[in-house]
């Protein structure tokens, strides 16, 4: 039976009516207009719908909206602070971490969950961190480089494109 649920998304509170079968992804995109989170396979295979819930990257298509009640949820819309892009967004732009961009919101959220837990990941740990996110365009090399660069910049390191 449908009921009103309270969601905490990007540190804002929302009240929405949810039906038992509706996913968090349905609610984000269709009710709240948070369409940065992408819908693709709807089966947990591609990672396009990745958001952070309770500090972990999850596939929003596999989370029932009712299960998300009371959890702290972050979507790609919550990454930038006003006009300041998150270092991951800056690095993806600077180092070519996307082409068509369809996988990018999910990649960014998986990468953020990784760096929140492990600010200095090895390349292998980065690969593992984004292993649930499929990209048809880039071959992953530039995505991994972008995440490495974001990690460096978040800890105050510097690296130029010429290095
Ligand atoms: S749309 Fe959720 S994993 Fe593909
Ligand atoms: S940039 Fe096109 S799917 Fe990743």
GROMACS .gro file of C-alpha atoms and ligand atoms in nm:
model
  171
    1UNK     CA    1   0.000   0.000   0.000
    2UNK     CA    2   0.129   0.345  -0.082
    3UNK     CA    3   0.236   0.572   0.201
    4UNK     CA    4   0.416   0.896   0.269
    5UNK     CA    5   0.785   0.853   0.329
    6UNK     CA    6   1.050   1.098   0.442
    7UNK     CA    7   1.372   1.108   0.246
    8UNK     CA    8   1.694   1.290   0.325
    9UNK     CA    9   1.860   1.367  -0.006
   10UNK     CA   10   2.162   1.595  -0.041
   11UNK     CA   11   2.088   1.721   0.308
   12UNK     CA   12   1.737   1.831   0.218
   13UNK     CA   13   1.421   1.670   0.346
   14UNK     CA   14   1.151   1.549   0.112
   15UNK     CA   15   0.811   1.397   0.178
   16UNK     CA   16   0.683   1.181  -0.104
   17UNK     CA   17   0.412   0.925  -0.158
   18UNK     CA   18   0.574   0.593  -0.244
   19UNK     CA   19   0.420   0.270  -0.365
   20UNK     CA   20   0.565  -0.055  -0.234
   21UNK     CA   21   0.725  -0.153  -0.566
   22UNK     CA   22   0.879   0.185  -0.642
   23UNK     CA   23   1.255   0.214  -0.636
   24UNK     CA   24   1.460   0.497  -0.500
   25UNK     CA   25   1.558   0.562  -0.864
   26UNK     CA   26   1.190   0.601  -0.962
   27UNK     CA   27   1.137   0.853  -0.687
   28UNK     CA   28   1.453   1.051  -0.759
   29UNK     CA   29   1.388   1.083  -1.129
   30UNK     CA   30   1.011   1.082  -1.164
   31UNK     CA   31   0.889   1.251  -0.848
   32UNK     CA   32   1.172   1.476  -0.739
   33UNK     CA   33   1.316   1.572  -1.078
   34UNK     CA   34   1.666   1.466  -0.972
   35UNK     CA   35   1.746   1.330  -1.316
   36UNK     CA   36   2.123   1.347  -1.277
   37UNK     CA   37   2.100   0.989  -1.155
   38UNK     CA   38   2.066   0.786  -1.474
   39UNK     CA   39   1.840   0.495  -1.552
   40UNK     CA   40   1.969   0.228  -1.786
   41UNK     CA   41   1.944  -0.145  -1.712
   42UNK     CA   42   1.717  -0.118  -1.407
   43UNK     CA   43   1.861  -0.453  -1.294
   44UNK     CA   44   2.172  -0.363  -1.099
   45UNK     CA   45   2.412  -0.439  -1.383
   46UNK     CA   46   2.540  -0.105  -1.512
   47UNK     CA   47   2.589   0.134  -1.220
   48UNK     CA   48   2.438   0.431  -1.406
   49UNK     CA   49   2.199   0.485  -1.114
   50UNK     CA   50   2.464   0.483  -0.840
   51UNK     CA   51   2.396   0.705  -0.540
   52UNK     CA   52   2.548   0.709  -0.193
   53UNK     CA   53   2.321   0.582   0.080
   54UNK     CA   54   2.440   0.543   0.436
   55UNK     CA   55   2.795   0.617   0.320
   56UNK     CA   56   2.801   0.337   0.061
   57UNK     CA   57   2.759   0.340  -0.314
   58UNK     CA   58   2.437   0.159  -0.405
   59UNK     CA   59   2.237   0.101  -0.720
   60UNK     CA   60   1.926   0.314  -0.672
   61UNK     CA   61   1.732   0.089  -0.909
   62UNK     CA   62   1.770  -0.196  -0.660
   63UNK     CA   63   1.670  -0.001  -0.349
   64UNK     CA   64   1.302   0.022  -0.267
   65UNK     CA   65   1.206   0.379  -0.190
   66UNK     CA   66   1.059   0.265   0.139
   67UNK     CA   67   1.392   0.110   0.238
   68UNK     CA   68   1.562   0.445   0.184
   69UNK     CA   69   1.356   0.620   0.449
   70UNK     CA   70   1.575   0.749   0.731
   71UNK     CA   71   1.897   0.703   0.533
   72UNK     CA   72   2.130   0.984   0.434
   73UNK     CA   73   2.133   0.986   0.055
   74UNK     CA   74   2.359   1.178  -0.180
   75UNK     CA   75   2.311   1.208  -0.554
   76UNK     CA   76   2.527   1.372  -0.818
   77UNK     CA   77   2.327   1.693  -0.770
   78UNK     CA   78   2.475   1.717  -0.421
   79UNK     CA   79   2.839   1.707  -0.530
   80UNK     CA   80   2.898   2.070  -0.628
   81UNK     CA   81   2.878   2.335  -0.358
   82UNK     CA   82   2.706   2.629  -0.523
   83UNK     CA   83   2.922   2.721  -0.819
   84UNK     CA   84   3.219   2.518  -0.691
   85UNK     CA   85   3.249   2.183  -0.856
   86UNK     CA   86   3.364   1.888  -0.648
   87UNK     CA   87   3.731   1.795  -0.713
   88UNK     CA   88   3.609   1.476  -0.880
   89UNK     CA   89   3.397   1.677  -1.123
   90UNK     CA   90   3.690   1.911  -1.191
   91UNK     CA   91   3.922   1.619  -1.253
   92UNK     CA   92   3.680   1.437  -1.484
   93UNK     CA   93   3.655   1.755  -1.691
   94UNK     CA   94   4.027   1.825  -1.689
   95UNK     CA   95   4.148   1.473  -1.759
   96UNK     CA   96   3.878   1.356  -2.000
   97UNK     CA   97   3.699   1.116  -1.766
   98UNK     CA   98   3.392   1.108  -1.988
   99UNK     CA   99   3.278   1.117  -2.347
  100UNK     CA  100   2.902   1.078  -2.381
  101UNK     CA  101   2.867   1.132  -2.008
  102UNK     CA  102   2.591   0.880  -1.948
  103UNK     CA  103   2.792   0.677  -1.699
  104UNK     CA  104   2.947   0.984  -1.537
  105UNK     CA  105   2.703   1.056  -1.252
  106UNK     CA  106   2.727   0.695  -1.136
  107UNK     CA  107   3.105   0.692  -1.176
  108UNK     CA  108   3.135   1.012  -0.975
  109UNK     CA  109   2.926   0.874  -0.692
  110UNK     CA  110   3.115   0.544  -0.679
  111UNK     CA  111   3.441   0.739  -0.683
  112UNK     CA  112   3.320   0.968  -0.406
  113UNK     CA  113   3.220   0.673  -0.188
  114UNK     CA  114   3.564   0.524  -0.249
  115UNK     CA  115   3.758   0.842  -0.168
  116UNK     CA  116   3.545   0.911   0.140
  117UNK     CA  117   3.652   0.575   0.276
  118UNK     CA  118   3.999   0.555   0.127
  119UNK     CA  119   4.147   0.895   0.035
  120UNK     CA  120   4.461   0.744  -0.118
  121UNK     CA  121   4.350   0.446  -0.322
  122UNK     CA  122   4.584   0.244  -0.537
  123UNK     CA  123   4.497   0.196  -0.903
  124UNK     CA  124   4.372  -0.151  -0.820
  125UNK     CA  125   4.149  -0.013  -0.546
  126UNK     CA  126   4.012   0.246  -0.789
  127UNK     CA  127   3.939  -0.025  -1.043
  128UNK     CA  128   3.761  -0.225  -0.777
  129UNK     CA  129   3.571   0.084  -0.655
  130UNK     CA  130   3.424   0.146  -0.999
  131UNK     CA  131   3.392  -0.218  -1.099
  132UNK     CA  132   3.013  -0.196  -1.086
  133UNK     CA  133   3.002   0.100  -1.324
  134UNK     CA  134   3.003   0.030  -1.695
  135UNK     CA  135   3.136   0.278  -1.950
  136UNK     CA  136   3.090   0.217  -2.320
  137UNK     CA  137   3.306   0.505  -2.434
  138UNK     CA  138   3.628   0.572  -2.252
  139UNK     CA  139   3.811   0.244  -2.193
  140UNK     CA  140   3.832   0.348  -1.825
  141UNK     CA  141   4.191   0.477  -1.844
  142UNK     CA  142   4.095   0.843  -1.826
  143UNK     CA  143   3.833   0.775  -1.562
  144UNK     CA  144   4.094   0.610  -1.341
  145UNK     CA  145   4.337   0.891  -1.406
  146UNK     CA  146   4.068   1.145  -1.315
  147UNK     CA  147   3.996   0.971  -0.985
  148UNK     CA  148   4.369   0.957  -0.904
  149UNK     CA  149   4.399   1.327  -0.975
  150UNK     CA  150   4.095   1.411  -0.766
  151UNK     CA  151   4.242   1.214  -0.475
  152UNK     CA  152   4.565   1.410  -0.509
  153UNK     CA  153   4.389   1.743  -0.525
  154UNK     CA  154   4.167   1.658  -0.227
  155UNK     CA  155   4.470   1.597  -0.013
  156UNK     CA  156   4.627   1.919  -0.131
  157UNK     CA  157   4.873   1.767  -0.376
  158UNK     CA  158   4.934   1.917  -0.713
  159UNK     CA  159   4.993   1.769  -1.049
  160UNK     CA  160   4.989   1.941  -1.379
  161UNK     CA  161   4.870   1.799  -1.707
  162UNK     CA  162   5.229   1.829  -1.835
  163UNK     CA  163   5.373   1.586  -1.579
  164LIG     S1  164   2.010   0.131  -1.388
  164LIG    FE1  165   2.062   0.063  -1.190
  164LIG     S2  166   2.236  -0.063  -1.221
  164LIG    FE2  167   2.171  -0.012  -1.422
  165LIG     S1  168   3.134   0.823  -2.112
  165LIG    FE1  169   2.985   0.726  -2.237
  165LIG     S2  170   2.926   0.555  -2.119
  165LIG    FE2  171   3.092   0.637  -2.010
   0.00000   0.00000   0.00000
